[in-house]
Amino acid sequence: MTDQFNSDAAAPELFTWEFATDPYPAYAWLRDNAPVHRATLPSGVEAWLVTRYADAKQALADPRLSKNPAHHDEPAHAKGKTGIPGERKAELMTHLLNIDPPDHTRLRRLVSKAFTPRRVAEFAPRVRELTDRLIDGFAERGEADLIHEFAFPLPIYAICDLLGVPPEDQDDFRDWAGMMLRHTKAGGGGGPRGGVARSVKKMRGYLAELIHRKREALPAEAGPGEDLISGLIRASDHGEHLTENEAAAMAFILLFAGFETTVNLIGNGTYALLTHPGQRARLQDSLAAGERGLLETGVEELLRYDGPVEVATWRFATEPVTIGGQHIAPGDPVLVVLAAADRDPERFAEPDTLDLARRDNQHLGYGHGIHYCLGAPLARLEGQTALAGLLTRLPGLRLAVDESELRWRGGLIMRGLRTLPVEFTPVDR
């Protein structure tokens, strides 16, 4: 990482390509000098950035900070720029990232059944199967782009299986998700947003059709391992008051939020291991000995050190709020910078050091409070399985380019690499 900013220096420039490559020095300056900082985003929206751990944890759980965009006191030029492009026109707003209790409580209760420890454990063999199949696709070549050939398709196929998207339709989802990943630029918002909006519209149309088909064919009683969309339909047909729009929005956000976070967890995590050979060797030795403890703590440390979600999704003050001594007016957007909070030296010893065995690691990588990431257990399973597969099956795994040649997508919310070219000793499948 580059040197920390001197406290006497001018405030760092945010949302540039240089910032996207390594935002941590800028976040350190903000924590020290302007921990709750009003910034103008590239989209033109003004928002408060919260960068200290204690303040971030408070803000994430504060009921006065609403998730509902209706509370945004937005000027005309900022209309529709605080959410996922196209979700409003596609009638996909009523999902967990945009609503508050009691609707949030009701919808989360319905979906949480798919992410119980037992359901996730039952899904583990499928994740291992997908991991091995994808590695088989490039193991003999001795080279691969681990983003496009591995980190990206793995969670797409996994979440499609969980939702109940038929295998013959899953490549369409992969194409739509790929469009969302490609059309992002430093500072968020998307470039152009129209590409994302078109994918959202196509996905919305498909989900409406799929919900209709599944409702027509739904058996009287749920079978073991029933897919999530069928479960949502069953709930809406048995008094849970789930509308078709709510069902479609829930399926959409589980796909949208569930795939990119895991793409980045695998990509960022692999990159961190490749650039910290001592830590990687420890993990490889642990895996070779049949141990999982270091893999489990290691994934948590990778989430803290350079996690997939750089900034928590939008919040809006519903009344005057004070965070870190800063007064925030009603209607103001608040963005909790998870990446900054998880490098706060007031909370983590040697926060800029990667330590896979770190124990005191209550990171905020998956949020905090009632909006804590519902799919975290599945993402952890996918991350652990993917990293173990790469490290055990690809001998001599190394970067194929200099670190300076790598490019980060640098969106406002997510943090991930565009590509991750690697080389390794070719192996038979």
XYZ file of C-alpha atoms in Angstrom:
429
model
C 0.000 0.000 0.000
C 1.122 3.593 -0.517
C 2.232 5.876 2.320
C -0.376 7.335 4.632
C -1.338 10.970 4.047
C 0.302 13.485 6.355
C -2.298 15.082 8.643
C -1.059 18.538 7.601
C -1.606 17.798 3.925
C -4.648 18.807 1.945
C -7.600 16.471 1.872
C -7.062 13.620 -0.604
C -8.973 13.507 -3.863
C -11.681 10.863 -3.774
C -13.244 8.708 -6.515
C -10.364 8.851 -8.998
C -8.828 5.797 -10.631
C -5.847 6.175 -8.300
C -8.219 6.207 -5.349
C -10.006 3.107 -6.661
C -6.689 1.244 -6.859
C -5.822 1.964 -3.224
C -8.387 3.941 -1.210
C -6.936 3.099 2.195
C -4.523 6.055 2.597
C -7.385 8.453 1.794
C -9.627 6.699 4.293
C -6.897 6.947 6.939
C -6.732 10.714 6.346
C -10.499 11.010 6.675
C -10.555 8.969 9.898
C -7.911 11.278 11.395
C -9.126 14.622 10.065
C -12.746 14.428 8.897
C -14.289 11.190 10.193
C -17.804 12.224 9.130
C -17.128 14.003 5.848
C -19.552 15.587 3.383
C -18.513 14.658 -0.139
C -19.876 15.286 -3.618
C -20.022 11.989 -5.463
C -19.291 11.720 -9.204
C -23.052 11.370 -9.758
C -23.543 14.850 -8.250
C -25.230 13.520 -5.106
C -23.878 14.933 -1.834
C -23.539 12.449 1.017
C -21.920 12.061 4.432
C -19.068 9.514 4.551
C -18.661 7.804 7.949
C -15.162 6.323 8.318
C -14.442 5.420 11.978
C -15.376 1.991 13.317
C -17.345 3.139 16.366
C -19.290 5.710 14.337
C -19.885 3.203 11.544
C -21.265 0.587 13.914
C -23.571 3.191 15.479
C -24.814 4.392 12.092
C -25.469 0.898 10.741
C -27.824 0.175 13.636
C -29.445 3.608 14.001
C -33.200 3.412 13.230
C -33.198 7.148 12.420
C -31.194 6.312 9.288
C -33.753 4.871 6.908
C -33.075 2.603 3.963
C -36.097 3.962 2.097
C -35.051 6.369 -0.714
C -38.339 8.255 -0.185
C -36.606 9.944 2.765
C -33.904 11.434 0.527
C -34.198 15.213 0.278
C -32.857 15.014 -3.257
C -32.433 17.930 -5.655
C -33.749 17.532 -9.178
C -30.323 16.678 -10.630
C -29.946 13.756 -8.196
C -33.264 12.027 -8.932
C -32.871 8.259 -9.090
C -29.106 8.320 -8.564
C -28.954 6.708 -5.145
C -30.005 3.150 -5.960
C -29.518 0.407 -8.498
C -29.995 1.817 -12.014
C -33.341 0.815 -13.468
C -34.841 -0.709 -10.322
C -37.459 2.038 -9.972
C -38.803 1.757 -13.529
C -38.733 -2.036 -13.314
C -40.849 -1.943 -10.117
C -38.115 -3.681 -8.131
C -37.870 -1.196 -5.256
C -39.536 -3.278 -2.538
C -36.503 -5.322 -1.509
C -34.486 -5.607 1.695
C -32.000 -2.860 0.776
C -34.736 -0.238 0.319
C -37.229 -0.812 3.139
C -37.533 -0.413 6.907
C -39.501 -2.293 9.580
C -42.163 -3.588 9.699
C -42.030 -4.517 5.984
C -38.317 -5.305 6.269
C -38.980 -7.620 9.219
C -41.724 -9.465 7.340
C -39.763 -9.962 4.115
C -36.512 -10.863 5.852
C -38.282 -13.523 7.906
C -39.566 -15.150 4.698
C -36.208 -15.215 2.948
C -34.111 -16.121 5.987
C -35.395 -19.713 5.793
C -33.168 -20.229 2.755
C -30.010 -19.228 4.633
C -30.236 -21.227 7.836
C -27.022 -23.081 8.810
C -28.679 -26.377 7.872
C -29.745 -25.186 4.407
C -26.302 -23.737 3.719
C -24.615 -26.951 4.896
C -26.879 -28.946 2.565
C -25.750 -26.690 -0.295
C -22.012 -27.264 0.377
C -21.633 -30.282 -1.962
C -23.122 -28.266 -4.832
C -20.659 -25.409 -4.203
C -17.748 -27.888 -4.202
C -19.047 -29.417 -7.438
C -19.253 -25.997 -9.110
C -15.785 -25.067 -7.834
C -14.192 -28.234 -9.204
C -16.020 -27.969 -12.522
C -14.829 -24.408 -13.090
C -11.223 -25.226 -12.126
C -11.377 -28.243 -14.456
C -12.103 -25.807 -17.264
C -8.669 -24.181 -17.100
C -6.443 -26.470 -14.992
C -4.712 -28.012 -18.035
C -3.879 -24.618 -19.583
C -1.614 -23.348 -16.819
C -3.191 -19.893 -16.994
C -6.562 -18.249 -16.385
C -8.362 -15.036 -15.616
C -9.727 -15.919 -12.203
C -12.392 -13.207 -12.276
C -14.136 -14.136 -15.522
C -13.443 -17.876 -15.473
C -13.929 -18.598 -11.784
C -14.932 -15.887 -9.284
C -17.726 -14.542 -11.489
C -19.521 -17.722 -12.658
C -19.294 -19.589 -9.316
C -21.729 -17.398 -7.314
C -23.962 -16.801 -10.341
C -24.615 -20.509 -10.804
C -24.890 -21.048 -7.052
C -27.498 -18.330 -6.485
C -29.417 -19.436 -9.586
C -29.608 -22.946 -8.117
C -30.775 -21.541 -4.796
C -33.456 -19.382 -6.444
C -34.635 -22.206 -8.687
C -33.601 -20.785 -12.072
C -33.599 -23.738 -14.514
C -30.131 -24.748 -15.778
C -31.036 -23.871 -19.368
C -31.714 -20.240 -18.330
C -28.686 -19.694 -16.106
C -26.391 -18.461 -18.877
C -28.867 -15.613 -19.504
C -28.470 -14.594 -15.880
C -24.719 -14.774 -16.300
C -24.945 -12.405 -19.291
C -27.159 -9.907 -17.435
C -24.925 -9.990 -14.375
C -21.880 -9.511 -16.570
C -23.449 -6.394 -18.052
C -23.886 -5.010 -14.528
C -20.236 -5.669 -13.699
C -18.904 -4.137 -16.921
C -20.871 -0.900 -16.670
C -19.304 0.523 -13.520
C -16.770 3.298 -13.099
C -14.877 4.996 -10.291
C -17.245 6.707 -7.906
C -20.214 4.443 -8.533
C -23.314 5.205 -10.494
C -22.229 3.247 -13.553
C -20.948 4.082 -16.941
C -23.267 4.156 -18.658
C -26.131 3.526 -16.237
C -28.275 2.590 -19.218
C -26.428 -0.711 -19.642
C -27.246 -1.724 -16.099
C -30.850 -0.522 -16.420
C -31.375 -2.633 -19.562
C -30.094 -5.710 -17.757
C -32.331 -4.978 -14.788
C -35.342 -4.657 -17.120
C -34.562 -7.980 -18.814
C -34.072 -9.674 -15.468
C -37.364 -8.253 -14.194
C -39.244 -9.581 -17.206
C -37.704 -13.007 -16.834
C -38.432 -13.182 -13.079
C -42.090 -12.258 -13.633
C -42.406 -15.066 -16.184
C -40.550 -17.546 -13.949
C -42.721 -16.709 -10.931
C -45.817 -17.260 -13.063
C -44.536 -20.643 -14.362
C -43.579 -21.832 -10.905
C -46.906 -20.762 -9.412
C -48.754 -22.768 -12.086
C -46.693 -25.895 -11.357
C -46.338 -25.535 -7.577
C -47.098 -28.820 -5.750
C -49.540 -28.806 -2.843
C -46.815 -29.491 -0.290
C -43.234 -28.242 -0.157
C -40.624 -30.911 -0.826
C -37.173 -31.128 0.773
C -34.824 -28.415 -0.428
C -37.536 -26.431 -2.201
C -36.067 -23.547 -4.183
C -36.339 -20.019 -2.848
C -38.675 -18.584 -5.507
C -41.125 -21.441 -4.926
C -40.914 -20.734 -1.195
C -41.703 -17.068 -1.760
C -44.686 -17.980 -3.958
C -45.927 -20.467 -1.368
C -45.677 -17.805 1.354
C -47.565 -15.258 -0.743
C -50.295 -17.813 -1.423
C -50.669 -18.703 2.280
C -51.382 -15.415 3.984
C -47.963 -13.751 4.129
C -49.210 -10.949 1.841
C -46.242 -11.094 -0.512
C -47.107 -9.350 -3.764
C -45.705 -10.426 -7.119
C -43.614 -7.248 -7.208
C -42.216 -8.063 -3.766
C -41.414 -11.622 -4.812
C -39.679 -10.431 -7.986
C -37.790 -7.708 -6.094
C -36.630 -10.201 -3.477
C -35.386 -12.654 -6.090
C -33.689 -9.795 -7.954
C -31.842 -8.366 -4.965
C -30.691 -11.795 -3.789
C -29.129 -12.292 -7.196
C -27.791 -8.747 -7.520
C -26.404 -8.503 -3.972
C -25.503 -12.167 -3.736
C -23.260 -12.537 -6.736
C -21.048 -9.444 -6.861
C -20.115 -9.580 -3.187
C -18.881 -13.147 -3.648
C -17.107 -12.343 -6.930
C -15.152 -9.699 -5.053
C -14.565 -11.829 -1.956
C -12.944 -14.517 -4.102
C -11.094 -12.059 -6.357
C -9.845 -9.685 -3.648
C -9.052 -12.592 -1.347
C -7.023 -14.468 -3.950
C -5.155 -11.290 -4.865
C -4.331 -10.614 -1.205
C -3.000 -14.148 -0.772
C -0.900 -13.941 -3.945
C 0.691 -10.705 -2.727
C 1.304 -12.025 0.803
C 3.255 -15.243 0.172
C 3.944 -15.919 3.845
C 0.259 -15.896 4.701
C -0.599 -17.988 1.656
C 2.030 -20.594 2.625
C 0.544 -20.833 6.127
C -2.897 -21.427 4.687
C -1.663 -23.998 2.160
C 0.164 -25.915 4.910
C -2.982 -25.842 7.034
C -5.142 -27.151 4.184
C -2.602 -29.866 3.360
C -2.849 -31.029 6.981
C -6.619 -31.339 6.641
C -7.330 -28.410 8.948
C -10.029 -25.781 8.376
C -9.502 -23.404 11.280
C -7.092 -21.085 9.460
C -9.305 -21.111 6.359
C -12.276 -19.950 8.432
C -10.438 -17.180 10.296
C -8.587 -16.353 7.076
C -11.756 -15.612 5.120
C -12.910 -13.309 7.936
C -9.565 -11.506 7.786
C -9.793 -11.152 4.011
C -13.254 -9.640 4.484
C -11.784 -7.124 6.911
C -8.540 -6.396 5.077
C -9.888 -5.722 1.582
C -13.524 -6.726 1.589
C -15.969 -6.940 -1.316
C -18.278 -4.155 -0.059
C -16.381 -0.886 0.251
C -19.349 1.263 1.271
C -22.612 0.110 2.852
C -25.740 0.778 0.820
C -27.569 4.077 1.127
C -29.152 5.418 4.288
C -31.161 8.633 4.721
C -31.655 10.624 7.914
C -35.316 10.841 8.925
C -34.635 13.405 11.673
C -31.632 15.374 12.932
C -28.834 12.914 13.779
C -25.397 13.438 15.303
C -22.645 10.999 14.288
C -19.079 11.467 15.445
C -19.927 14.975 16.620
C -21.248 15.945 13.181
C -24.859 17.129 12.871
C -26.723 15.600 9.928
C -29.958 17.122 8.646
C -33.139 15.202 7.820
C -33.119 13.954 4.247
C -29.319 13.822 3.990
C -27.769 10.625 2.569
C -25.315 8.788 4.831
C -22.769 6.298 3.484
C -20.929 4.109 5.985
C -17.470 3.328 4.603
C -16.921 -0.262 5.701
C -13.439 -0.374 4.177
C -12.348 2.580 6.320
C -13.977 1.305 9.503
C -12.341 -2.097 9.144
C -8.874 -0.488 9.002
C -9.471 1.696 12.101
C -6.456 1.369 14.451
C -8.735 2.289 17.368
C -10.447 -1.080 16.856
C -7.937 -3.388 15.146
C -4.294 -3.907 16.105
C -2.017 -3.323 13.098
C -5.026 -2.875 10.815
C -2.972 -2.590 7.616
C -1.380 -6.007 8.235
C -2.957 -9.151 6.800
C -3.086 -11.791 9.548
C -5.122 -14.866 8.608
C -5.064 -16.073 12.215
C -6.535 -12.837 13.610
C -9.007 -13.746 16.345
C -10.450 -10.459 17.601
C -12.059 -9.692 14.278
C -15.544 -8.230 14.604
C -15.301 -6.656 11.159
C -18.204 -4.877 9.472
C -17.662 -6.484 6.073
C -21.229 -7.799 6.007
C -22.753 -4.893 7.882
C -24.310 -4.737 11.333
C -27.780 -4.516 12.839
C -31.065 -5.523 11.222
C -29.626 -5.105 7.720
C -26.715 -7.494 8.348
C -26.150 -9.413 5.102
C -28.678 -12.223 4.939
C -26.535 -14.256 2.540
C -23.331 -14.032 4.607
C -23.329 -17.766 5.507
C -23.571 -18.732 1.831
C -20.904 -16.191 0.814
C -18.562 -17.531 3.498
C -19.127 -21.081 2.262
C -18.424 -20.042 -1.334
C -15.344 -18.036 -0.340
C -13.858 -20.826 1.764
C -14.579 -23.484 -0.869
C -13.229 -21.383 -3.737
C -9.973 -20.381 -2.020
C -9.338 -23.913 -0.787
C -9.904 -25.239 -4.308
C -7.501 -22.772 -5.914
C -4.745 -23.280 -3.353
C -4.910 -27.072 -3.336
C -5.475 -27.757 -7.022
C -3.252 -25.201 -8.793
C 0.441 -25.680 -7.880
C 2.695 -22.645 -8.227
C -0.256 -20.251 -8.455
C 1.040 -16.719 -9.116
C 0.088 -13.427 -10.744
C 0.664 -13.388 -14.498
C 1.123 -9.592 -14.639
C 2.716 -6.949 -12.482
C 0.461 -5.624 -9.720
C 0.529 -2.167 -11.324
C -1.241 -3.557 -14.404
C -4.326 -4.683 -12.484
C -7.410 -2.468 -12.660
C -10.164 -2.117 -10.079
C -13.772 -1.564 -11.046
C -14.010 1.069 -8.332
C -17.783 1.401 -8.028
C -19.095 3.368 -5.074
C -20.534 0.410 -3.161
C -18.523 -2.593 -4.325
C -14.762 -3.053 -4.547
C -13.352 -5.606 -6.962
C -10.825 -6.328 -9.669
C -11.730 -6.180 -13.352
C -9.445 -9.120 -14.138
C -7.020 -11.347 -12.224
C -4.645 -13.070 -14.695
C -2.723 -15.940 -13.082
C -0.285 -18.658 -14.061
C 0.338 -22.053 -12.472
C 1.760 -25.457 -13.267
C -0.657 -27.187 -15.670
C -2.406 -30.171 -14.126
C -4.596 -32.920 -15.493
C -8.234 -32.678 -14.516
